[in-house]
XYZ file of C-alpha atoms in Angstrom:
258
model
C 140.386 86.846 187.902
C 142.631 84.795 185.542
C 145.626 86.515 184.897
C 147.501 84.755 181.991
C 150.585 86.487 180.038
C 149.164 84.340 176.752
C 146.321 84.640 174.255
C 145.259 82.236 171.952
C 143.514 83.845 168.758
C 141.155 81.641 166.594
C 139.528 82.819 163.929
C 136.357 81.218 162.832
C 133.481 81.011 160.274
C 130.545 78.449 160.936
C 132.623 76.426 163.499
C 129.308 75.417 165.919
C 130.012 72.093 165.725
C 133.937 72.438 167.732
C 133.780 76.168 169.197
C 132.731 75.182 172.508
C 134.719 72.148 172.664
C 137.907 73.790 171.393
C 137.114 76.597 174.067
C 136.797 74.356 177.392
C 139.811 71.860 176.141
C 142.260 74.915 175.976
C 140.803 76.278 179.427
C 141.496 72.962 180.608
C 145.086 72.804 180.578
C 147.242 73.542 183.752
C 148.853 76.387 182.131
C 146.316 79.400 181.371
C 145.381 81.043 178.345
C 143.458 83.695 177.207
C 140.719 83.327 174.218
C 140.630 85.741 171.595
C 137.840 84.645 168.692
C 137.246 86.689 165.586
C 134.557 85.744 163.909
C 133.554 86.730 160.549
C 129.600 86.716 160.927
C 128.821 83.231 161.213
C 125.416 82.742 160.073
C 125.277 79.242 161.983
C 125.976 80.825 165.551
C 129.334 80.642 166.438
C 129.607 84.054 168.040
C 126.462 83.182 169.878
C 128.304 80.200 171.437
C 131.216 81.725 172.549
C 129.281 85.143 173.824
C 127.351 82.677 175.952
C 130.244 80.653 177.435
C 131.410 84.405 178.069
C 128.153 85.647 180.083
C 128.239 82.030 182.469
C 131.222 81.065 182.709
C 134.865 82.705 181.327
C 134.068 86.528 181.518
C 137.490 86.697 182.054
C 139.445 84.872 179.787
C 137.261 84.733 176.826
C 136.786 87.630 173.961
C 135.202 88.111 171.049
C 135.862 90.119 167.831
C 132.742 89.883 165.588
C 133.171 91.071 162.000
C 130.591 91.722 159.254
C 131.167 89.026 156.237
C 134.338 86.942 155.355
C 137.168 89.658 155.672
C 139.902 86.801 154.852
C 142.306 85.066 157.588
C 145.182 87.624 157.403
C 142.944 90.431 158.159
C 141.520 88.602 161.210
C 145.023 87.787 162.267
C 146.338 91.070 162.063
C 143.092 92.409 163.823
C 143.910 89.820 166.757
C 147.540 90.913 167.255
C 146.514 94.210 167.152
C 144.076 93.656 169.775
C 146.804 91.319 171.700
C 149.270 94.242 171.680
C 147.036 96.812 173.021
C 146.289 94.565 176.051
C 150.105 93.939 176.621
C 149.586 90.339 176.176
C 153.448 88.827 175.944
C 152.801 85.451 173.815
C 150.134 85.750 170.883
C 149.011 82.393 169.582
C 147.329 81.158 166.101
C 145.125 78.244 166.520
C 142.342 76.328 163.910
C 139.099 75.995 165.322
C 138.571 72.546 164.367
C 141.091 70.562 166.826
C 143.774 70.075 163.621
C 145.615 71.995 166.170
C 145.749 69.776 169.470
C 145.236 72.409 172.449
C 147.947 69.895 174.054
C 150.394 71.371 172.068
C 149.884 75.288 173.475
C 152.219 74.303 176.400
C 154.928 73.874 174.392
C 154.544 76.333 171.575
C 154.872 78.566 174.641
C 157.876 76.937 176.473
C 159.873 77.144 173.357
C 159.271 81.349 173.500
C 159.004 81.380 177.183
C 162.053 79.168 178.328
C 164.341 78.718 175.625
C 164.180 81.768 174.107
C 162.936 81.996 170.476
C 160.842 83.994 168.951
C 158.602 82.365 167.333
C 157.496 78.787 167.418
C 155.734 76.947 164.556
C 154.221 73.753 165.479
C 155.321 71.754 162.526
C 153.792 69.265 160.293
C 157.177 68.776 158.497
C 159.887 68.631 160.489
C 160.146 65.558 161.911
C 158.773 63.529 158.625
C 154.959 64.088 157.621
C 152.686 63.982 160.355
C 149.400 64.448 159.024
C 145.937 62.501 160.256
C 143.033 61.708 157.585
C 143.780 64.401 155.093
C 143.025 62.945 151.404
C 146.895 62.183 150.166
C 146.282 64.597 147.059
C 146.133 67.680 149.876
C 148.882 65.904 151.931
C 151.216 66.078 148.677
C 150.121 69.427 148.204
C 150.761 70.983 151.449
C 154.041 69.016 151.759
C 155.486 70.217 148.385
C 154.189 74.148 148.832
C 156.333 74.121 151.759
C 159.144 72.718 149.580
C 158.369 74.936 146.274
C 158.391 78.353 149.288
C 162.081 76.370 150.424
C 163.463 76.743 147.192
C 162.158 80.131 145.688
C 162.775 82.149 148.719
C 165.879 80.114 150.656
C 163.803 80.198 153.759
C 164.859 76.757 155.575
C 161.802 76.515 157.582
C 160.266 73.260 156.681
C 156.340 73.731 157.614
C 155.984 77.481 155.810
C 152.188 76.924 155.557
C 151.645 75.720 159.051
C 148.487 78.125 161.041
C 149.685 76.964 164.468
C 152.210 79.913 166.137
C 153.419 81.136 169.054
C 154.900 84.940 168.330
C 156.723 87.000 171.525
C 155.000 90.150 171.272
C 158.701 91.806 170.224
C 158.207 90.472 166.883
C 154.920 91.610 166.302
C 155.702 94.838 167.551
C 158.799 95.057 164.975
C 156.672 93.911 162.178
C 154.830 96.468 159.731
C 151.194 94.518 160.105
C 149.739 96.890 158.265
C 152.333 96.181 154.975
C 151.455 92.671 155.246
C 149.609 91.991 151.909
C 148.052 88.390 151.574
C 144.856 87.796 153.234
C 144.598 83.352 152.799
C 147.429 81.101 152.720
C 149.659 83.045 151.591
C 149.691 85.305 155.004
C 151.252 82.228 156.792
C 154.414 82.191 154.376
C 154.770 86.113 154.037
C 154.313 86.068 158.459
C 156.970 83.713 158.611
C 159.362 85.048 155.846
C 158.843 88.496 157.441
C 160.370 87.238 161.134
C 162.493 85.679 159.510
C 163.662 88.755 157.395
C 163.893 90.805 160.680
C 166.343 88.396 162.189
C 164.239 87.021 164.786
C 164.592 83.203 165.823
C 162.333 80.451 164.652
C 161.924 77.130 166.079
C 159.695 74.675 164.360
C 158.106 72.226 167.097
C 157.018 68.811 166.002
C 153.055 68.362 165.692
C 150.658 65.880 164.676
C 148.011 67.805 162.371
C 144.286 65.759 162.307
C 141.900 66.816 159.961
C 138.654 68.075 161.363
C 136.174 65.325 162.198
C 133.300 68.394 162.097
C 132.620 71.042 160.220
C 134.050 72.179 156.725
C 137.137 73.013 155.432
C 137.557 76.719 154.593
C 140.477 75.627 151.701
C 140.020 76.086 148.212
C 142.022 76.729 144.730
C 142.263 80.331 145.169
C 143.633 80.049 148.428
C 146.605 78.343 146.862
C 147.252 80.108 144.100
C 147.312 83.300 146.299
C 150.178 81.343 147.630
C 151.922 79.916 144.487
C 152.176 83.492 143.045
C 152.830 85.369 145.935
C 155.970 83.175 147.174
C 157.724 84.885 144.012
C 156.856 88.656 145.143
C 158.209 87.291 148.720
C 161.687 86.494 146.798
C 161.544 89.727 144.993
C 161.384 91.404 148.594
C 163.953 89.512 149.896
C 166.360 90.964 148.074
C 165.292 94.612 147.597
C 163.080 95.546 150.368
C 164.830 96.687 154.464
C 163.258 95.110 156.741
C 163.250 96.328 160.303
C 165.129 94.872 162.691
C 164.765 94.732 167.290
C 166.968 96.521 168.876
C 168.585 93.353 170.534
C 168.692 91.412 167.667
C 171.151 88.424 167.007
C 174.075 89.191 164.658
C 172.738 86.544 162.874
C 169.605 85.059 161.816
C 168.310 81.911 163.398
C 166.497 78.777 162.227
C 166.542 75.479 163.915
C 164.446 72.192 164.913
């Protein structure tokens, strides 16, 4: 039996080509995680992939969550936590499928929550300059200046507010309303972050190197972003209205840092 304190969720849709090789890379690292993937009926296979690599090989550190049709990325988030919760899991991770997230970088996502003590820990495109790999520079400029536009609407003084790649103690998602969290797409990575924030819990943004996928296909589109553009504005409204619910051993004051 592998006994690990950590699960790493990833949702996917039609990720054949890097499921498997995602899979063994983050099973190959000293430190041990648990695999949580939600998949959102896959007509290519990918739940077939992973429920195989489950019946030879990782019975015990590899799960799936298969769910009929595209059900959005905050919905198979919140299922994950959910699921992470129930199973007392301490450190809940959000990873990409498609190695833009470098399974090298787990280790310390988790030794920022683990050993010094925050929260939750963003690997971050942003913080350290822009570290992006092969994206076309129209979505570089447009990633880069979301995070900025989300900076300047809501005062939050995280620098990567899009970024997918997380490390949450459980505390915060325990504190959290999941089930008031509104935006489904790109969006759900600003209102998750703003909502932590809100609480009072601390952040650290970790310095990453994001590649784009070499296989597959990008899930992105217009939509997604305008989900965002828009809802960065009802975020603001909240901010100032809305009580947020804070742990019971919270800082007397909120916490951002590099």
């Amino acid at each position: 039996m592998h006994e690990s304190d950590s699960i790493v969720i990833i949702p996917t849709y039609n990720e054949k080509e890097n499921i498997e090789k995602i899979i063994r890379a983050i099973f190959a690292l000293e430190k041990c995680f648990h695999i949580l993937v939600i998949d959102d009926g896959s007509p290519d296979g990918t739940a077939t992939i992973v429920k195989g690599l489950m019946a030879t090989e990782f019975a015990d550190r590899l799960f799936i969550m298969e769910r009929q049709g595209k059900l959005g990325l905050g919905t198979a988030y919140i299922a994950g936590f959910k699921w992470g919760l129930a199973r007392q899991y301490d450190y809940i991770f959000e990873m990409d499928a498609d190695f833009s997230h470098a399974p090298n970088d787990l280790p310390r996502l988790y030794a920022a929550c683990a050993d010094e003590g925050y929260d939750l820990a963003i690997g971050s495109r942003y913080v350290s300059g822009v570290n992006v790999v092969n994206w076309p520079i129209g979505r570089v400029l447009m990633s880069y200046f979301a995070s900025k536009y989300v900076r300047f609407i809501t005062g939050f003084k995280v620098h990567d507010t899009t970024a997918g790649f997380k490390c949450y103690k459980r505390r915060v998602l325990e504190t959290i309303d999941l089930d008031a969290i509104r935006f489904k797409g790109y969006a759900f990575q600003i209102e998750m972050k703003f909502t932590t924030y809100k609480c009072g819990f601390k952040i650290k943004e970790v310095p990453v190197i994001f590649v784009n996928r070499v296989e597959g296909v990008s899930k992105m589109n217009g939509s997604i972003f305008g989900e965002a553009f828009f809802g960065v504005m009802k975020l603001r409204w909240d901010g100032w209205f809305r009580k947020y619910p804070k742990p019971i051993d919270t800082q007397p004051e909120q916490q951002t840092t590099k």
